Coordinates of C-alpha atoms in Angstrom, one line a residue:
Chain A
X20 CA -1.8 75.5 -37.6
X21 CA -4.0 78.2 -35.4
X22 CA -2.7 76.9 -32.7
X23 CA 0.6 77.4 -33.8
X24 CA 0.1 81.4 -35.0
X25 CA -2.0 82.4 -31.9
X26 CA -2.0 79.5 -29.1
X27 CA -4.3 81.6 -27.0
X28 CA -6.7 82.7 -29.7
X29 CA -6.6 78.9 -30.5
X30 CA -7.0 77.7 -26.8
X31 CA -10.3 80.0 -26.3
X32 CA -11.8 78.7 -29.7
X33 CA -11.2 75.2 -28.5
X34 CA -13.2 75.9 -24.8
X35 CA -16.0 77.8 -26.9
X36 CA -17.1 74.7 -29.1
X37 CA -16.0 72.3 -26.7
X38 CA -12.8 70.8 -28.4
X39 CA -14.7 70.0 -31.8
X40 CA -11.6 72.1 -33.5
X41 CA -8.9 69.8 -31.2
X42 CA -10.9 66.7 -32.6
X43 CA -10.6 67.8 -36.6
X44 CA -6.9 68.7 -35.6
X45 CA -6.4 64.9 -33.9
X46 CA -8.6 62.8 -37.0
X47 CA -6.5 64.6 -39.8
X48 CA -2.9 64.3 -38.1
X49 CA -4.1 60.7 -38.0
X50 CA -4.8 60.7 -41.4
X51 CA -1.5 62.3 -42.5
X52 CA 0.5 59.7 -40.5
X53 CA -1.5 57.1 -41.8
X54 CA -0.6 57.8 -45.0
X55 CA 2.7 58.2 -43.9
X56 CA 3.9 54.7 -42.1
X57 CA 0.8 52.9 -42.6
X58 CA -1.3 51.4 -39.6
X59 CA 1.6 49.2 -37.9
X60 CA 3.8 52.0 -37.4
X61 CA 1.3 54.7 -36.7
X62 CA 1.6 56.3 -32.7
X63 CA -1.0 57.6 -31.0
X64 CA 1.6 59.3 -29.2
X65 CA 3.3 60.9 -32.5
X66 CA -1.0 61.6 -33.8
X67 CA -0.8 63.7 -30.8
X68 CA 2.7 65.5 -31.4
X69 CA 1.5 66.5 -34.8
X70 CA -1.5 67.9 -34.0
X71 CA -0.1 69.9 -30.7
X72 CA -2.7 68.3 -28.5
X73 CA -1.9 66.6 -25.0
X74 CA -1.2 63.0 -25.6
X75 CA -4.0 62.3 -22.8
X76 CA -6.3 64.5 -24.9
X77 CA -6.5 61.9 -27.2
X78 CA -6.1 58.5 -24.7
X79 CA -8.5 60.2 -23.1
X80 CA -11.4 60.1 -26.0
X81 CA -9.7 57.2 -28.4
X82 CA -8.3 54.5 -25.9
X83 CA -6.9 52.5 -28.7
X84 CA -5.2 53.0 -32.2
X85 CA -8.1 51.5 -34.3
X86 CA -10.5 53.4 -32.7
X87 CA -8.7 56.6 -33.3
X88 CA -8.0 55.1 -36.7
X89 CA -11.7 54.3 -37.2
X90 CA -12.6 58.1 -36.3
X91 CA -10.3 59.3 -38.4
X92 CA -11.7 57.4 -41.9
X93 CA -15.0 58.1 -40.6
X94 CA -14.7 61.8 -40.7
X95 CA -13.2 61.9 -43.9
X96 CA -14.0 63.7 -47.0
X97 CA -15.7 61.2 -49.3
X98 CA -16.0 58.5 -46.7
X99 CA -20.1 59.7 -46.5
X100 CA -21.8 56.1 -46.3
X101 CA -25.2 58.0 -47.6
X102 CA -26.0 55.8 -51.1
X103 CA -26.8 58.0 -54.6
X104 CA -30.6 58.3 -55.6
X105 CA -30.2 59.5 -59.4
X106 CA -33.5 57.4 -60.1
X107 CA -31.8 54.8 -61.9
X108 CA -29.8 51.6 -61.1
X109 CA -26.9 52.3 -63.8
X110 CA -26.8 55.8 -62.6
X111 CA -26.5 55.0 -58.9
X112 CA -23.6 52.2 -59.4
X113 CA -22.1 54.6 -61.5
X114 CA -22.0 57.6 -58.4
X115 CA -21.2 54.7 -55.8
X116 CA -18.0 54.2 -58.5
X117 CA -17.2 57.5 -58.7
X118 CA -17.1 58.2 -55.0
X119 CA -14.9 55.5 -54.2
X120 CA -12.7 57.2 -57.4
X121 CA -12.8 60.5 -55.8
X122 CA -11.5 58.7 -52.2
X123 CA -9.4 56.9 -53.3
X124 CA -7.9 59.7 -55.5
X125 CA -6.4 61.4 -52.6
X126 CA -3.6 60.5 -50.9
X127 CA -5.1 59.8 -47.8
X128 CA -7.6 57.7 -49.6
X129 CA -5.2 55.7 -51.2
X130 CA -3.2 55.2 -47.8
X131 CA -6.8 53.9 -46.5
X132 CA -7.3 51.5 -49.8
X133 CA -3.5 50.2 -48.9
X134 CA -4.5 49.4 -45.2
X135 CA -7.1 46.9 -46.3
X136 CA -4.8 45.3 -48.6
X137 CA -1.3 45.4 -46.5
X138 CA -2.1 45.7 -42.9
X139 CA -4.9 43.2 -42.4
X140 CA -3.1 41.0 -39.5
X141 CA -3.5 43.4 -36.6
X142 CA -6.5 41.9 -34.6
X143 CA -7.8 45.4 -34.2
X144 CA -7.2 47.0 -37.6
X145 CA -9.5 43.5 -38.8
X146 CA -12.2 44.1 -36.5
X147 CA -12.2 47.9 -37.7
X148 CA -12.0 46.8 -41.6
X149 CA -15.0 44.2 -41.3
X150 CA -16.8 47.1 -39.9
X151 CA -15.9 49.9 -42.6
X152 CA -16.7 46.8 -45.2
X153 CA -19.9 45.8 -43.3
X154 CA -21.4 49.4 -43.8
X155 CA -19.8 49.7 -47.2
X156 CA -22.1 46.7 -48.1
X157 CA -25.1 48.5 -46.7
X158 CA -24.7 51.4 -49.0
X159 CA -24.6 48.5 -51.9
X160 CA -27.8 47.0 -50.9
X161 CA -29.7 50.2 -50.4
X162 CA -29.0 50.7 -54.3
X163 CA -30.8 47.5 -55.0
X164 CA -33.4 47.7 -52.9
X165 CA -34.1 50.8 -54.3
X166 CA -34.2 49.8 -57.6
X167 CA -36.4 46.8 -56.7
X168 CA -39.1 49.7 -55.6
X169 CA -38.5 51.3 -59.2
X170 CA -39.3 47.9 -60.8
X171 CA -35.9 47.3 -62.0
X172 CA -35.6 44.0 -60.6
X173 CA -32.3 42.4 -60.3
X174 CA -31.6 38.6 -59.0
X175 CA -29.8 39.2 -55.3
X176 CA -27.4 36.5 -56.5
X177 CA -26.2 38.7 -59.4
X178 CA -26.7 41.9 -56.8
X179 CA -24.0 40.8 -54.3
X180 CA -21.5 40.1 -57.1
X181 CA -21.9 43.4 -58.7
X182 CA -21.8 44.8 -55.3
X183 CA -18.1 43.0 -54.7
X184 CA -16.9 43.7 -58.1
X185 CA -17.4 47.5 -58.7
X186 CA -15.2 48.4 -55.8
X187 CA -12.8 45.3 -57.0
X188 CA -12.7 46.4 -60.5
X189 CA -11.9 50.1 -59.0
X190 CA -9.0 48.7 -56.6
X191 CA -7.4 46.5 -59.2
X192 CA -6.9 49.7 -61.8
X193 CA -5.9 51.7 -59.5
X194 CA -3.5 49.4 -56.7
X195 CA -2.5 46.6 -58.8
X196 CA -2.1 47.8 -62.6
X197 CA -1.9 51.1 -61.4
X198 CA -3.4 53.5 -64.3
X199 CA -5.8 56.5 -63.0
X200 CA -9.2 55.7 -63.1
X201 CA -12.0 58.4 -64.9
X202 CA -16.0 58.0 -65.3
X203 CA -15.8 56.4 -68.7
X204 CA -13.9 53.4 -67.4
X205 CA -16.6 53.6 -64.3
X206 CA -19.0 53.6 -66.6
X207 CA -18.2 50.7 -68.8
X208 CA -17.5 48.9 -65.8
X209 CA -20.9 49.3 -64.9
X210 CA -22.4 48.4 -67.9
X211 CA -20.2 45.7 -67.9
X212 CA -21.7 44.1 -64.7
X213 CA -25.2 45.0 -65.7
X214 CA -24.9 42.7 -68.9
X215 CA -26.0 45.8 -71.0
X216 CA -23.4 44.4 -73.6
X217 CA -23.8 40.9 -75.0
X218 CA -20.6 38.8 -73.9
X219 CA -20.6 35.6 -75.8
X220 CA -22.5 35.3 -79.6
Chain B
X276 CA 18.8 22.9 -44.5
X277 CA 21.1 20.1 -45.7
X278 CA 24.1 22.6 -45.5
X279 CA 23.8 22.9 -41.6
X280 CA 22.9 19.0 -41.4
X281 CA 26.0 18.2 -43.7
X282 CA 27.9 21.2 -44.9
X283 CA 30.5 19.2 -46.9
X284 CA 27.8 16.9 -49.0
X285 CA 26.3 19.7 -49.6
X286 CA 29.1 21.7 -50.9
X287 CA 29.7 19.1 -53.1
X288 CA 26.6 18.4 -54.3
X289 CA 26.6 22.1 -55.1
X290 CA 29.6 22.2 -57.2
X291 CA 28.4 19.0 -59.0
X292 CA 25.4 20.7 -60.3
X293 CA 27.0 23.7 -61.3
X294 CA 25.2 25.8 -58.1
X295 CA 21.6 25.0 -59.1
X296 CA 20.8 23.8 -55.5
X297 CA 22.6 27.3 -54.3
X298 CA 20.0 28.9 -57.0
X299 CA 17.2 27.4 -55.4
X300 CA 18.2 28.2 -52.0
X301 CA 18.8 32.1 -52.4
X302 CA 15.2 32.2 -54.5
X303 CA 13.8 30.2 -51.5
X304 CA 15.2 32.7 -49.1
X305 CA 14.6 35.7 -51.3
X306 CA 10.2 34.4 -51.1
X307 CA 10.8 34.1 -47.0
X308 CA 12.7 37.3 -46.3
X309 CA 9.9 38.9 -48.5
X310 CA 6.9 36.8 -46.8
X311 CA 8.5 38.3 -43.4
X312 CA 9.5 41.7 -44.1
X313 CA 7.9 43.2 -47.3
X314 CA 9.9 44.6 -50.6
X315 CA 10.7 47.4 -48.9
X316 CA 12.3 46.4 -46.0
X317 CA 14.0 43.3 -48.0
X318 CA 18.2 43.3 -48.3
X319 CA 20.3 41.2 -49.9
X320 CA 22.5 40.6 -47.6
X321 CA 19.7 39.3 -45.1
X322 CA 19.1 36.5 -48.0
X323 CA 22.4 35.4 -48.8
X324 CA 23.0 35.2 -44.6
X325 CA 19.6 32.8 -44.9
X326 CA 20.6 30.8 -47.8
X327 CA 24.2 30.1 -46.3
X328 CA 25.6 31.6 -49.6
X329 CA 28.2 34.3 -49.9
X330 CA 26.9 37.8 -50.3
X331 CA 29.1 38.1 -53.9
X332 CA 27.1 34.9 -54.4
X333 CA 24.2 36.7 -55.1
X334 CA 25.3 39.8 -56.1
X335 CA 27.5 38.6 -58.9
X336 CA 24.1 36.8 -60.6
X337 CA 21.5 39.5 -59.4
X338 CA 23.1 42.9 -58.6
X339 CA 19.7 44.4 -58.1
X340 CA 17.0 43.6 -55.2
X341 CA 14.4 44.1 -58.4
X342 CA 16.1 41.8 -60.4
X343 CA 16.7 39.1 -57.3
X344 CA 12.9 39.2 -56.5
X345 CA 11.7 39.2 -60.1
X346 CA 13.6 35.6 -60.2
X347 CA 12.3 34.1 -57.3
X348 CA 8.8 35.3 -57.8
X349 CA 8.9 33.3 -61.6
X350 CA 10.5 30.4 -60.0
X351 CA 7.5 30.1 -57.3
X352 CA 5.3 26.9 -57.9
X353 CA 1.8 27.6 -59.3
X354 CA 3.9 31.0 -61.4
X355 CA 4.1 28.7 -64.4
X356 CA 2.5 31.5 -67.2
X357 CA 1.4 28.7 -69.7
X358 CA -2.4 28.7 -70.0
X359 CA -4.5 26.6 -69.2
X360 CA -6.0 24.6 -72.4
X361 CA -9.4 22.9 -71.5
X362 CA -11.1 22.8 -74.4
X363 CA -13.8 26.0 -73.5
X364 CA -13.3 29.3 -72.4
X365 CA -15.7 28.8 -69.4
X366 CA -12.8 25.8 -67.9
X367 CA -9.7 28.0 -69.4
X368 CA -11.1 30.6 -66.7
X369 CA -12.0 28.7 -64.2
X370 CA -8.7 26.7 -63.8
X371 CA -7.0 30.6 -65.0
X372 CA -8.7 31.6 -61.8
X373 CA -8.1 28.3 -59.5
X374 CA -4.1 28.7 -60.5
X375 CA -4.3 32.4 -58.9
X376 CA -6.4 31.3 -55.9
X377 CA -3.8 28.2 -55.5
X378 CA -0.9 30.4 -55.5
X379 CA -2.3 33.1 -53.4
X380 CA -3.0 30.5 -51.1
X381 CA 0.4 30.2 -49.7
X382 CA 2.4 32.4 -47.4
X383 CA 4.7 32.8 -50.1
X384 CA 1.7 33.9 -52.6
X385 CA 0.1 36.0 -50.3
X386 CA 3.3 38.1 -49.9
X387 CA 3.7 38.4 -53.4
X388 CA 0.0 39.8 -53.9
X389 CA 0.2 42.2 -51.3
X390 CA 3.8 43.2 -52.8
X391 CA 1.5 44.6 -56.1
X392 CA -1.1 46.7 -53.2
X393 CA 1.3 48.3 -51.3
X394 CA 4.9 48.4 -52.4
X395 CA 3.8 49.8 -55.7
X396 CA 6.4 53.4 -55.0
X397 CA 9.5 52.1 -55.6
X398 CA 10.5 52.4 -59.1
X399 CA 12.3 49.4 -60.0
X400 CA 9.5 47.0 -58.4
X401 CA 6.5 49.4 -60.3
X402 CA 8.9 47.8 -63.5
X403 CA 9.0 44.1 -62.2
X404 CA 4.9 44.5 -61.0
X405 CA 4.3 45.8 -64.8
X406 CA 6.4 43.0 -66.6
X407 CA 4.6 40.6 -64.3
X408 CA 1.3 42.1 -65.3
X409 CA 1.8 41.5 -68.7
X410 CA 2.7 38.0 -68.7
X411 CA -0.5 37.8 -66.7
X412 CA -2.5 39.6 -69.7
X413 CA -0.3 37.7 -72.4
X414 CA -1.7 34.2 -70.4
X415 CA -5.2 35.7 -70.5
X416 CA -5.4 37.0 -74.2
X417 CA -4.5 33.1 -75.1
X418 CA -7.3 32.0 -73.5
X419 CA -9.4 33.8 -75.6
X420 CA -7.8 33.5 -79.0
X421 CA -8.0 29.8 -78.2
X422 CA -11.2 30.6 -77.9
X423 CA -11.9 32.5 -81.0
X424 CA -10.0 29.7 -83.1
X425 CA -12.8 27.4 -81.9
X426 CA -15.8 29.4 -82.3
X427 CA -16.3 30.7 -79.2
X428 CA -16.8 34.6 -80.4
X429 CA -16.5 37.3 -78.0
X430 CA -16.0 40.5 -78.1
X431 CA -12.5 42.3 -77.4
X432 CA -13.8 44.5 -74.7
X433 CA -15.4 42.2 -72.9
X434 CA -12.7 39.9 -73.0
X435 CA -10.5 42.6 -71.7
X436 CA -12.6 43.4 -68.7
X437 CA -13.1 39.6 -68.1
X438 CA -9.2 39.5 -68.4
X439 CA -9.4 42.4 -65.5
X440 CA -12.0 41.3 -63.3
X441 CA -11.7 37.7 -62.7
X442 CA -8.1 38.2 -61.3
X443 CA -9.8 41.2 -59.4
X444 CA -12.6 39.4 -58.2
X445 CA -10.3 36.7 -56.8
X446 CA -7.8 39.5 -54.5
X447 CA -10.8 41.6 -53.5
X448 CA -12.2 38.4 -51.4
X449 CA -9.2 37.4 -50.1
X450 CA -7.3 40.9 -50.1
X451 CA -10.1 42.9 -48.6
X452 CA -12.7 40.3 -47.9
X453 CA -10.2 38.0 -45.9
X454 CA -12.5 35.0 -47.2
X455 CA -11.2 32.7 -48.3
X456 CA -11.8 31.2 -52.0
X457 CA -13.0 28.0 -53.4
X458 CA -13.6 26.4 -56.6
X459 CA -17.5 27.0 -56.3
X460 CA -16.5 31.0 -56.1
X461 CA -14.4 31.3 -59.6
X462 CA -17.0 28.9 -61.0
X463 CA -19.9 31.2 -60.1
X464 CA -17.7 34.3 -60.8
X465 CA -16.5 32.9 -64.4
X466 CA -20.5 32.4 -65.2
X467 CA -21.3 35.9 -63.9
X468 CA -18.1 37.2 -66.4
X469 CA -19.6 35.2 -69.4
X470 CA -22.9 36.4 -68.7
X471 CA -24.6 32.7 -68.4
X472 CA -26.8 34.0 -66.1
X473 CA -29.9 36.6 -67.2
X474 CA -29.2 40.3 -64.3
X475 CA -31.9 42.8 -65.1
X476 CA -34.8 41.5 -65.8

């Protein structure tokens, strides 16, 4: 957009902090064509026409399309691997809920949550996806491990299936039944997996 | 396939059975054409050319693409809505669970589940997705009045996120996971949904 009102204004910002703005310009015009044709059909040459950067300007620092595409969900809003710390196990599955909520509530969010469910035959886009999932699963454990300092102690068995089915309860709502998805449910999802409510009499 | 090997038996065998075998052969087509190429991308005409039918053939008995794909996706094997009738809720779910992972094991099954993650924005396939959705919930809320009428009390909001979850749990390792999903998985999942086994301690 600055580049667009001012190109020289925006050519002498980009020298002063050594292209940082041409990189934000580059991971959010990936982004936006992401969530408009999906991985298969995204260009790094059309990433590159949308954000009015040289095309080698982006070769150059991304070689490959899920690289680029692995920048891009990395820097986004939301995407913050850093685990919750509200002192309690409910209370930290409960924010872990909500942040995947809050990115998935966006439309570039939901573009990202479609990739892993449509897209998933590209070599590349699978090595990428095991990666976002592998550090996804980090966050999950740091929760536990946490709680196992606080003395809430949990077995790991029950741990990792909590850990799959928060996000998978999350997904299902919102991709496969399709209703918006608030706190309350979060939270009785939560409770749900913690067995705070008795199931069978 | 008999129709290139023998195109007059089979012409004949078709009118003999009042066009059941052309039936089957446009649903057949209708599951490949959307294996290969997605809701979106699916036409008519492309099925009809791969079932050897006539184009009116089709359109005179489904004049929608909807309506075409909402037939062939009930007429896949392993579709059947009836419930399963075991004699306890813990094997109603576990087979429940084993008929999705069976039919999501195909090509065919596959397509059909990433059909409900990523075609979900046109309007008349969000209608066919919902319909199909509630015959799912309709097969699970059997399960558990079966249940109930044998003593087997549980409560209505657990059985409803039970009814959400074990589905969920099932997509999200094959959907986004890419594992794939045995028998030992839905049993240890089903256990974890009942709450046979004790979390926080």
């Amino acid at each position: 957009m600055t580049a667009k009102r001012n190109p020289k204004a925006a050519a002498a910002k980009n020298v002063l902090v050594r292209g940082e703005p041409i990189i934000a310009r580059v991971l959010d015009a990936t982004i936006a064509e992401l969530a408009m044709k999906g991985y298969k059909a995204l260009r790094i040459e059309e990433v590159a026409d949308r954000a009015s950067v040289a095309r080698t300007t982006v070769y150059r620092r991304w070689p490959t399309k899920a690289e680029l595409v692995r920048a891009a969900i990395e820097a986004m809003p939301g995407a913050d691997p850093a685990p919750p710390s509200t002192g309690s196990l409910r209370g930290d599955l409960v924010e872990l809920g909500m942040k995947v909520v809050t990115f998935s509530d966006t439309p570039e969010g939901e573009a990202v949550m479609g990739l892993f469910a449509a897209d998933g035959d590209d070599r590349d886009l699978r090595a990428l996806l095991a990666r976002l999932r592998e550090e996804r699963s980090e966050g999950v454990a740091a929760i536990f491990e946490a709680a196992r300092e606080r003395g809430e102690t949990i077995s790991p068995r029950s741990a990792s299936m909590i850990g799959e089915l928060l996000p998978a309860g999350i997904f299902n709502r919102k991709l496969i039944m399709r209703e918006r998805v608030n706190r309350a449910f979060v939270e009785e999802l939560v409770d749900f997996l913690l067995g705070r409510e008795r199931r069978v009499k």
